[in-house]
Amino acid sequence: QRCRSHGVAKFAANALAVLAAAPDALDSIRRRAARHLLGATTQWLLDATPEPSPLSEEGDDNDSDGEPTNGDTQSTSSENRNPLRDEAARRKERQRVVCGCAALSPRLSAASWLERLFERGAQPWVRDECEHFRDAELLALHLCVVVRDERAPPLGLPGVIKACGDRLMSSTLEADAFVRPGWRWDAAIRVARRGGIEEEPEESEQRGDEESDEKLARRLQRRFDDEAVQRARSDANGPPAARLGEWLAASLGYLLLFVDGDDLFCAHACGALSKLASIDASRVSAGVWCGVPLLEKLAAAACKETRAVGVLEALTSHAPARAAMLSLAAALAGDVEEEDVPDVDAPPPPPSETVPDDPIEEVVLAAEVINQEPEHDEAEGRAPTPSWADYFHELRGTLGIGGPTKATLEDMVLLANFDQSAAELPVSGELTATFSDGSSLKLAAVPASWNERFADAVATQTISSDQSAPIGSEDWQVQDGSAVIVDRSHIRKSPKAPDWATAVRLSEEAGASVVVVINDLFDDGLARPAFRMGVFGASPPPIGGFMVCGADGELLKKQCQEKTLTKFEVSTIRNTNRSENASPLRAAPLWPLRGVPKDASQAWALAEVVYRSKPSPTLNDDLKALTQRMTAAEKRVWLARRLQRCHRPLHDDDERALAFVECDRHAPQLEQLRTQKKDVTGLFAEDVTGDFEVRFKGESAVGSAVAREWMDLLARRAFIRGGGSLLRTCDGGRSFIPNAASMYGNPHWEGDFEALGRLFGLAVWQQVTLDLPLHSYVCAWLLNDGEPPSEGDLESLDPQLAASMAWIENNDVEGLELDFTDGLDHTEHDAGDDDGEEDVSPMEGAPRTFALADVLGASDEARAVAPGSRVELVEGGEDKAVTSDTRNEFVKTMRDYRLRGSLREPIQAMARGLRTVMPSEVLRDARRMLSPLDFCRLLSGLRGVDVADWRRHTRYAGGLQPDAKEVKLFWNVVEGWSKTHPKRLHGLLQFATGSRRVPVGGFAHLVGLNGGRHPFTLHAGRHLPPGALPTAHACVCTIDVPAFVDFEAASQKLVQCVDLGTRRFDEHETHESSDDEEPRTESDEDSSVEELDLS
């Protein structure tokens, strides 16, 4: 129940959430806790009353006699006070965080506790209680509204929907933006009868002692419907009413589009949507009115998230949805010739007059964002997120085929009608200008959303292009029946034309027959593309409108000035360029949205889902063609997708294996790995493809970046330089191969190499690039499942030895005293660590010659492989001299030993470890996709750091602009390092991301949270104290940049970050901590914070 202060209630909810999810609690107790929590949060969701402000409570105490206090007088009369700052301070003071929740209303708190109940997936007993919860429909409906429209914590919603999916899809309840008028309030009435809703005294007096259910329903409806909901109901262009199942599916689709950057929510939401689609795919595809842009989101998510594939596979049972997938796959593949593609730019999501940059989600501040009032998106310079009703209205302007005034789903392009409606969407047009000299100019034009479908052709002999006066002013003149050609910038400058539709309506009133808008604004980039104009809430104009891109518009105006126009024609054309006899990708309808990036891996993922649902030889040929066109970076995505299908069932129960590692940075890393093998934990856990959590001893941080740094640490300090003589290099550290010396001195060599294979498998699974580049020949072995490739090149493996063998074959070897032995290299390469010290000192001893059978077993003791030690190539090789008669035999034996004999057993142990993540069937598919060099690059990325590429793919956030002083100083320092201290670039990259190497494909494919792609980001460090060093949020590849005084200060601070920032992760609280707050985990704050503060 709600108290005047939420503290007691929040403590109770926290206790119930912990107990309900506790795996070791008594089943009856945790089930009862789950029931109580579901019932209480349902009551809270019906209560939008805010918690009383602590400031007002204090004011009541201090002002009991009605006289203002001195503090009150000062706060209201001082002219030096900043009202905005005062309000921000008051708002922050009101946020009394209890158990990690700072929500100021019961309904927002309810979303927080439901999120905690489901954040680790629904336990079986929690799912069972949800399925039998009496008010499940009411809970799901109101939780959806709070999450969708009030930006409450979102993870509880997919958990509830997935647990109660069957009941929600079978419900006959109908809902619109909130609740359709006249819906059955019986569930809400039951809650009210139990006292779950606190009443105001006036309400109690008005209703009397007895109140009928009907009156109670009306009163509840009046109380819970705010002004925004009422406006949405009265808006004829809002989403139409739908049954609860379709309404929830559409809401999930909307949230998937606009809860950007949250991979955890994406995974859970895809699981819930997959659950609904598996029950009735036709209803979901018909009810999700944002299905077309959602399909783009799912295509990207399907490359790394199995549950997104589950949604796609559930939808493939519906033929129109399959056509939509093939259409998008063709657009992603870029199979259509350029002239076949209409020059259309569809803005959603989110559509707006100016096409903004993609929003940057500050994942690292996720916990703070949840616990604070939402800020205006305009503060970051990006378009605000459209509301539920607004986005439907805007999307109809892009995908509507029945005119802008209707509000039904039948006249929109949906997944449920894509095969029929996509071809009917007027997204392409043609403009033809004929001149007196017989020449003509044909340009692509995009029809406006209000144009009469395929009946908007206009032909005229005159144009009006005077832009000396604002549109609609007295000085603005238009010739009757002419075509008005106007720049987009001129519309912006016209006070009477706030939008497209008004500008066209004013043109019609002035006598125009059609309006052609030229996109001359560089807001949309240098291309200034044409896109479909919408009405944006205005009345549809009576004449048509078209848009041409900036370059075409300049050409049109130039020729109209130089030549005499005789005829001007413009009209919408049908998309009839698809051939029914072509391959499935080419035969699919044209994708109605533009701006789709070319991505062969996403195209392959979509086409593969369709192929599994409906196999065909021609589609299989398309799939093979797509794999041949993939870049190395796209192959990395393909491999991740293939592994996901192998290890994660499409409809898993969210319970994944947990592998945990606690690493001591300062202890020998190889010994810690051997302990993990003994205990079957960490890297040797039975399943490393579940949740893999790493903590460094004495450090509190967890997250993706911590795991990346741990893997890099193992690569350098366990395998390159760990004391086990496991790897050697023949090219100065550019690549590494197994060292045969380890088999004769290290009794744990087999388990160590298996650990190395497991590490590479885990790196592939997590999409981490390791600072351990294997030689391509070794990768050829691994791709071949541990067997030697058919061809081997000694010259590429060891150029110096290959030259020696060539000399021996062609020269006199008498007197060289050679025998049939090979040298053993016990030295270890410098891994480039900051301390330069080895974890384990090598054993000392005298050199000796080992027989091939002297390989150590796991039960043997370690022995020294001293400098000068050798191994026999054949039995008795130490006594067999190399002569002119035996030199060819010696060369052949040496080559065979180096290419096969010395590598076979170590690489087979590596392959055994690699197969724990990449089974033989995956390796078989990978051999068809990847060359050995491709596989090397997937494992270890790029050797160098291209600063220009780094800068080109950097995003700026927190109000920071590319021309800011601190940004210029940052890049000046980094560019200077590229010439003088290139190793510092790798250190800075590790400080910012947890990895020292750039992934294949460059900085455009930088890996962030949970293996997802995340751009390198520079964020304004206004929150940092004076003199602070830069702060890295490594899980999301972000650096908070403080205000640098000058170049020297910037250089000094960045050097300190490189030198000190890779030694430990620190969680540094920049706000006042509270004993009531729970420790933050990766689900609360998606990144670890690697910080160094200059005191």
Coordinates of N, CA, C and O in Angstrom, one line a residue, residues 340-390:
D340 N 17.1 1.9 -61.0 CA 15.9 1.2 -60.6 C 15.3 1.7 -59.3 O 14.2 1.4 -58.9
V341 N 16.2 2.4 -58.5 CA 15.8 2.8 -57.2 C 15.2 4.2 -57.2 O 15.9 5.1 -57.6
P342 N 14.0 4.4 -56.7 CA 13.5 5.7 -56.6 C 14.3 6.6 -55.7 O 14.7 6.1 -54.6
D343 N 14.5 7.8 -56.0 CA 15.2 8.7 -55.2 C 14.4 9.3 -54.1 O 13.9 10.4 -54.1
V344 N 14.1 8.4 -53.1 CA 13.3 8.7 -52.0 C 14.0 8.6 -50.7 O 14.8 7.7 -50.5
D345 N 13.8 9.5 -49.8 CA 14.4 9.4 -48.5 C 13.3 9.4 -47.4 O 12.6 10.4 -47.2
A346 N 13.0 8.3 -46.8 CA 11.9 8.2 -45.8 C 12.5 8.4 -44.5 O 13.4 7.6 -44.0
P347 N 12.2 9.4 -43.8 CA 12.9 9.7 -42.5 C 12.7 8.8 -41.4 O 13.6 8.7 -40.6
P348 N 11.6 8.1 -41.2 CA 11.4 7.4 -39.9 C 12.4 6.3 -39.8 O 12.8 5.7 -40.8
P349 N 12.8 5.9 -38.5 CA 12.4 6.6 -37.4 C 13.5 7.6 -36.9 O 14.6 7.2 -37.0
P350 N 13.2 8.8 -36.4 CA 11.9 9.4 -36.4 C 11.8 10.4 -37.5 O 12.7 11.1 -37.8
P351 N 10.6 10.4 -38.2 CA 10.5 11.4 -39.3 C 10.4 12.8 -38.8 O 9.9 13.1 -37.7
S352 N 11.0 13.7 -39.5 CA 11.0 15.1 -39.1 C 11.3 15.9 -40.3 O 11.8 15.4 -41.4
E353 N 11.1 17.2 -40.3 CA 11.4 18.1 -41.4 C 12.8 18.1 -41.8 O 13.2 18.1 -42.9
T354 N 13.7 18.1 -40.7 CA 15.1 17.9 -41.0 C 15.5 16.5 -40.5 O 15.1 16.0 -39.5
V355 N 16.3 15.9 -41.3 CA 16.7 14.5 -41.0 C 17.9 14.6 -40.1 O 19.0 15.0 -40.5
P356 N 17.7 14.3 -38.8 CA 18.8 14.4 -37.9 C 19.8 13.3 -37.9 O 19.6 12.3 -38.5
D357 N 20.9 13.5 -37.2 CA 21.9 12.4 -37.1 C 21.2 11.4 -36.2 O 20.3 11.6 -35.4
D358 N 21.8 10.2 -36.3 CA 21.3 9.1 -35.5 C 21.5 9.5 -34.0 O 22.6 9.9 -33.6
P359 N 20.5 9.2 -33.2 CA 20.7 9.6 -31.8 C 21.7 8.7 -31.1 O 21.8 7.5 -31.4
I360 N 22.5 9.3 -30.2 CA 23.5 8.6 -29.5 C 22.9 8.3 -28.1 O 22.7 9.2 -27.3
E361 N 22.8 7.1 -27.8 CA 22.2 6.7 -26.5 C 23.3 6.6 -25.5 O 24.3 6.0 -25.7
E362 N 23.2 7.4 -24.4 CA 24.3 7.4 -23.4 C 24.0 6.2 -22.4 O 23.5 6.3 -21.3
V363 N 24.5 5.0 -22.9 CA 24.2 3.8 -22.1 C 24.9 3.9 -20.8 O 24.4 3.3 -19.8
V364 N 26.1 4.5 -20.8 CA 26.9 4.5 -19.6 C 26.1 5.2 -18.4 O 26.3 5.0 -17.3
L365 N 25.2 6.1 -18.8 CA 24.5 6.8 -17.7 C 23.1 6.3 -17.6 O 22.2 7.0 -17.2
A366 N 22.9 5.0 -18.0 CA 21.5 4.4 -18.0 C 20.9 4.5 -16.6 O 19.7 4.8 -16.5
A367 N 21.6 4.2 -15.6 CA 21.0 4.2 -14.3 C 20.6 5.6 -13.9 O 19.5 5.8 -13.3
E368 N 21.4 6.6 -14.2 CA 21.1 7.9 -13.9 C 19.9 8.4 -14.7 O 19.0 9.1 -14.2
V369 N 19.8 8.0 -16.0 CA 18.7 8.4 -16.8 C 17.4 7.9 -16.3 O 16.4 8.5 -16.3
I370 N 17.4 6.6 -15.8 CA 16.2 6.0 -15.3 C 15.7 6.7 -14.0 O 14.6 6.9 -13.8
N371 N 16.7 7.2 -13.2 CA 16.3 7.7 -11.9 C 16.2 9.2 -11.9 O 16.0 9.9 -10.9
Q372 N 16.2 9.9 -13.1 CA 16.0 11.3 -13.2 C 14.9 11.6 -14.1 O 14.4 10.8 -14.9
E373 N 14.4 12.8 -14.0 CA 13.3 13.2 -14.9 C 13.9 13.3 -16.3 O 15.0 13.8 -16.5
P374 N 13.2 12.9 -17.3 CA 13.7 13.0 -18.7 C 14.0 14.4 -19.1 O 13.3 15.3 -18.9
E375 N 15.2 14.5 -19.7 CA 15.6 15.8 -20.3 C 15.1 15.9 -21.7 O 14.8 15.0 -22.4
H376 N 15.1 17.2 -22.2 CA 14.6 17.4 -23.5 C 15.7 16.9 -24.5 O 16.9 17.3 -24.3
D377 N 15.4 16.2 -25.5 CA 16.4 15.7 -26.4 C 17.0 16.9 -27.2 O 18.1 16.8 -27.7
E378 N 16.3 18.0 -27.3 CA 16.8 19.1 -28.1 C 18.1 19.6 -27.4 O 19.0 20.2 -28.1
A379 N 18.3 19.4 -26.1 CA 19.5 19.8 -25.4 C 20.7 19.2 -26.0 O 21.8 19.7 -26.0
E380 N 20.6 18.0 -26.6 CA 21.7 17.3 -27.2 C 21.8 17.6 -28.7 O 22.6 17.0 -29.4
G381 N 20.9 18.4 -29.2 CA 20.9 18.7 -30.6 C 20.3 17.6 -31.5 O 20.7 17.5 -32.6
R382 N 19.4 16.8 -30.9 CA 18.8 15.7 -31.7 C 17.3 15.8 -31.7 O 16.8 16.4 -30.8
A383 N 16.7 15.2 -32.6 CA 15.2 15.3 -32.7 C 14.6 14.6 -31.5 O 15.1 13.6 -31.1
P384 N 13.5 15.2 -31.0 CA 12.8 14.5 -29.8 C 12.2 13.2 -30.3 O 11.8 13.1 -31.5
T385 N 12.0 12.3 -29.4 CA 11.3 11.0 -29.7 C 9.9 11.3 -29.9 O 9.2 11.9 -29.0
P386 N 9.3 10.9 -31.0 CA 7.8 11.2 -31.2 C 7.0 10.3 -30.3 O 7.4 9.2 -30.0
S387 N 5.9 10.8 -30.0 CA 4.9 10.1 -29.1 C 4.4 8.9 -29.9 O 4.5 8.8 -31.2
W388 N 3.6 8.0 -29.2 CA 3.0 6.9 -29.9 C 2.0 7.4 -31.0 O 2.1 6.9 -32.1
A389 N 1.2 8.3 -30.7 CA 0.2 8.8 -31.7 C 0.9 9.6 -32.8 O 0.6 9.5 -34.0
D390 N 1.9 10.4 -32.4 CA 2.6 11.2 -33.4 C 3.4 10.4 -34.4 O 3.4 10.6 -35.6

